[in-house]
Amino acid sequence: MLEELWYKNSIIYSLDLETFMDLNGDGVGDFEGLARRLDYLNAMGIDCIWLAPFQPTPNKDNGYDISDYYGVDPRHGSSGNFVEFMHQANKRGIKVIIDLVVNHTSDQHPWFQDARSSENARHRDWYVWNKAKPSDWNEGMVFPGVQDSTWSYDKKAKAWYFHRFHDFQPDLNWDNPEVRAEIKRIIGFWLELGIAGFRVDAVPFMIESPEPNTSKHELNFDYLREMRRFVQWRRGEAILLGEANVMPEENKKYFGEEGNGIHMMFNFYVNQHMFYALATSNIEPLVEALEATRTDFPTVQWAHFLRNHDELDLGRLTDEQREEVFARFAPDDDMQLYDRGIRRRLSTMLGNRQHSELAYSLMFSLPGTPVIRYGDEIGMGDDLSLKERDAVRTPMQWTDDYQAGFSTADKLVHPVIDKGPYSYHHINVENQRRDPDSLLNWMTALIRLRQECTEIGFGDWQILKTNKPKILCLHYSWQGSSLIILHNFDEKAHEVILDLKLEKKDKQGKEQKLIDLMVNYESEADDKGKHYITMEAYGYRWFRAGDVSHLLKKG
Ligand code: NOJ
């Protein structure tokens, strides 16, 4: 029955409407523009779009400050445009998940405006207040260096309010049952409009009960289970995909002891160790991270990614490891952010095509569901002259025309990259569509390959030791079919010896070969049953084998 779970073998594409395609020429991307680009996403093989927040917002945090949960920000179009877009997406078999940002609202939200108006206001208890200045008012900031506090005084309310993020993002009081009931209404509203689930923003902060004068806040996992139940009652196949950059042990609580918590989580832990492996070619910490995040229930699933709309957060690495990644991928101060992260795109960090292919092939081969960031499929760059995380939020580069074909307006929400090797004159969809060797066409082939390798989403996996310490060998088995996937993190070529402990012939007398799924090559074992496989510098190979499930560790 596992095959029922669509999210186990899907490719997710994340985008922000603002910077994807502007059809009405006002400099901001919109639903009509996105609808026009659905054929592009469909041709690439995308199964699901994750839309960043698009609801009405003062837009002081890229839309993560919502002032009305039931609408569409007029900059992106109308509710009618949203429904039309949903229709067009569904017609192509593309699912849509949207951000659910309910840890906090915008301070401009009518609930907060009411809450601050008086102690007896209808919505007062929807937020977290304290009369006196909490002693921990300047502890636990998520954006160190940019954010000064987590409690701020509101003159009108004559009280201090809690905000895990910026002061214009007051936290909702999740301990108030009315707040949770309203959040269910929001969930129900969007599910009714046909979405396939939510990317849940800031989950650990959402379920915490903030107390003044202590930075130790209790987490209430019942709230997550309650949310999951509600989603499933309303729409059986809908999912929750959580954002929680937590340690592996802690993570189990989010999936739920019986797999009854959140369905999917971004694997931040593996993400950071992947970058460590890419920076140093030392794969041991990555192997440990993969083992540490093994899941216990077949219905839960990791989402793997390389870059997203935020900084590349390296906070879970040791100080030494982080310094090594900085030294390789972000040597200048202005490439780093919040004392823990990097504000660059993948291509500019890795600097060459082969290394980028290795990174993407790796991410697609990990136990979980791949999530791609818009623009990475053509190798877009970043603009470090923009502030903070805006560096990686420049408009999509469609063509070599004015404003990269993104818009006809002179002034854009963020400027296009028009200089240097990553400018839209060199890097754009139109060029790459026509070039059979382009990154875009390579990525399209990788997507198709991943979709054919259902062993990854459904099967059991294991890391096989090889004779080469810089080569990662992953093995999957599912219903009598197996995959052997190799990645060489070294800048030098190697020959790997694989002993799959297979008879030379299968029961039908057919030679048991490893069949390369990317190039026209088959590996036959020698007399002792060993395969000798050449791995190029930063090379990767995906093989289908017969049934090698006997290699899986028992227990
Ligand atoms: C996490 C989002 O990814 C980030 O972009 C945002 O600033 C914070 N949550 C606050 O909503």
mmCIF file of N, CA and C in Angstrom, residues 16 18-19 27-29 59 62 75 374 383 386-387 389-396 403 406-407 409-417:
data_model
loop_
_atom_site.group_PDB
_atom_site.id
_atom_site.type_symbol
_atom_site.label_atom_id
_atom_site.label_comp_id
_atom_site.label_asym_id
_atom_site.label_seq_id
_atom_site.Cartn_x
_atom_site.Cartn_y
_atom_site.Cartn_z
ATOM 1 N N ASP A 16 9.040 31.365 -5.278
ATOM 2 C CA ASP A 16 8.375 32.509 -4.679
ATOM 3 C C ASP A 16 7.722 33.256 -5.828
ATOM 4 N N GLU A 18 6.748 36.132 -6.215
ATOM 5 C CA GLU A 18 7.325 37.461 -6.381
ATOM 6 C C GLU A 18 8.399 37.531 -7.471
ATOM 7 N N THR A 19 9.218 36.482 -7.551
ATOM 8 C CA THR A 19 10.376 36.543 -8.451
ATOM 9 C C THR A 19 10.317 35.514 -9.576
ATOM 10 N N GLY A 27 6.387 44.599 -12.211
ATOM 11 C CA GLY A 27 7.684 44.381 -11.557
ATOM 12 C C GLY A 27 7.649 43.310 -10.484
ATOM 13 N N VAL A 28 6.457 42.739 -10.216
ATOM 14 C CA VAL A 28 6.316 41.695 -9.191
ATOM 15 C C VAL A 28 5.666 40.474 -9.839
ATOM 16 N N GLY A 29 6.197 39.304 -9.573
ATOM 17 C CA GLY A 29 5.635 38.078 -10.158
ATOM 18 C C GLY A 29 4.201 37.837 -9.710
ATOM 19 N N ASN A 59 5.015 42.656 3.757
ATOM 20 C CA ASN A 59 6.192 42.153 3.048
ATOM 21 C C ASN A 59 7.511 42.655 3.625
ATOM 22 N N ASN A 62 9.715 38.935 3.281
ATOM 23 C CA ASN A 62 9.452 38.126 2.089
ATOM 24 C C ASN A 62 8.111 37.387 2.158
ATOM 25 N N ARG A 75 -0.616 42.209 -5.140
ATOM 26 C CA ARG A 75 0.546 42.263 -6.041
ATOM 27 C C ARG A 75 0.647 40.999 -6.883
ATOM 28 N N TYR A 374 13.888 27.108 -7.383
ATOM 29 C CA TYR A 374 13.771 27.703 -8.713
ATOM 30 C C TYR A 374 15.115 28.321 -9.138
ATOM 31 N N ASP A 383 23.259 37.684 -5.912
ATOM 32 C CA ASP A 383 23.660 39.089 -5.975
ATOM 33 C C ASP A 383 23.976 39.543 -4.556
ATOM 34 N N LEU A 386 22.729 42.716 -2.607
ATOM 35 C CA LEU A 386 21.405 42.808 -1.972
ATOM 36 C C LEU A 386 21.521 42.419 -0.505
ATOM 37 N N LYS A 387 20.561 42.903 0.301
ATOM 38 C CA LYS A 387 20.735 42.679 1.738
ATOM 39 C C LYS A 387 20.354 41.242 2.148
ATOM 40 N N ARG A 389 19.244 37.735 3.028
ATOM 41 C CA ARG A 389 18.872 36.575 2.223
ATOM 42 C C ARG A 389 18.362 36.954 0.833
ATOM 43 N N ASP A 390 18.183 38.247 0.594
ATOM 44 C CA ASP A 390 17.732 38.670 -0.745
ATOM 45 C C ASP A 390 18.745 38.300 -1.827
ATOM 46 N N ALA A 391 19.984 38.074 -1.414
ATOM 47 C CA ALA A 391 21.039 37.728 -2.383
ATOM 48 C C ALA A 391 20.637 36.540 -3.261
ATOM 49 N N VAL A 392 19.865 35.604 -2.686
ATOM 50 C CA VAL A 392 19.493 34.394 -3.457
ATOM 51 C C VAL A 392 18.049 34.469 -3.954
ATOM 52 N N ARG A 393 17.500 35.678 -3.970
ATOM 53 C CA ARG A 393 16.093 35.818 -4.355
ATOM 54 C C ARG A 393 15.935 36.735 -5.567
ATOM 55 N N THR A 394 16.841 36.633 -6.516
ATOM 56 C CA THR A 394 16.746 37.470 -7.718
ATOM 57 C C THR A 394 15.777 36.820 -8.713
ATOM 58 N N PRO A 395 15.216 37.617 -9.642
ATOM 59 C CA PRO A 395 14.212 37.067 -10.556
ATOM 60 C C PRO A 395 14.721 35.931 -11.438
ATOM 61 N N MET A 396 13.795 35.050 -11.747
ATOM 62 C CA MET A 396 14.081 33.906 -12.618
ATOM 63 C C MET A 396 14.569 34.413 -13.971
ATOM 64 N N GLN A 403 15.189 42.595 -18.783
ATOM 65 C CA GLN A 403 14.819 42.079 -17.448
ATOM 66 C C GLN A 403 14.714 40.548 -17.438
ATOM 67 N N PHE A 406 11.652 38.225 -17.327
ATOM 68 C CA PHE A 406 10.822 38.050 -16.128
ATOM 69 C C PHE A 406 9.694 39.076 -16.101
ATOM 70 N N SER A 407 9.986 40.289 -16.579
ATOM 71 C CA SER A 407 9.027 41.384 -16.474
ATOM 72 C C SER A 407 9.357 42.439 -17.531
ATOM 73 N N ALA A 409 8.689 45.633 -16.641
ATOM 74 C CA ALA A 409 8.806 46.852 -15.825
ATOM 75 C C ALA A 409 10.273 47.284 -15.700
ATOM 76 N N ASP A 410 10.476 48.602 -15.513
ATOM 77 C CA ASP A 410 11.850 49.081 -15.313
ATOM 78 C C ASP A 410 12.323 48.799 -13.896
ATOM 79 N N LYS A 411 11.379 48.920 -12.971
ATOM 80 C CA LYS A 411 11.770 48.684 -11.566
ATOM 81 C C LYS A 411 11.165 47.359 -11.095
ATOM 82 N N LEU A 412 12.041 46.486 -10.617
ATOM 83 C CA LEU A 412 11.594 45.152 -10.208
ATOM 84 C C LEU A 412 11.664 44.983 -8.697
ATOM 85 N N VAL A 413 10.965 43.982 -8.224
ATOM 86 C CA VAL A 413 10.956 43.679 -6.795
ATOM 87 C C VAL A 413 12.388 43.447 -6.280
ATOM 88 N N HIS A 414 13.181 42.731 -7.040
ATOM 89 C CA HIS A 414 14.638 42.648 -6.850
ATOM 90 C C HIS A 414 15.247 42.756 -8.238
ATOM 91 N N PRO A 415 16.414 43.377 -8.369
ATOM 92 C CA PRO A 415 17.002 43.503 -9.708
ATOM 93 C C PRO A 415 17.432 42.152 -10.276
ATOM 94 N N VAL A 416 17.417 42.050 -11.608
ATOM 95 C CA VAL A 416 17.939 40.823 -12.226
ATOM 96 C C VAL A 416 19.472 40.875 -12.192
ATOM 97 N N ILE A 417 20.075 39.717 -12.311
ATOM 98 C CA ILE A 417 21.551 39.679 -12.370
ATOM 99 C C ILE A 417 21.944 39.955 -13.814
#
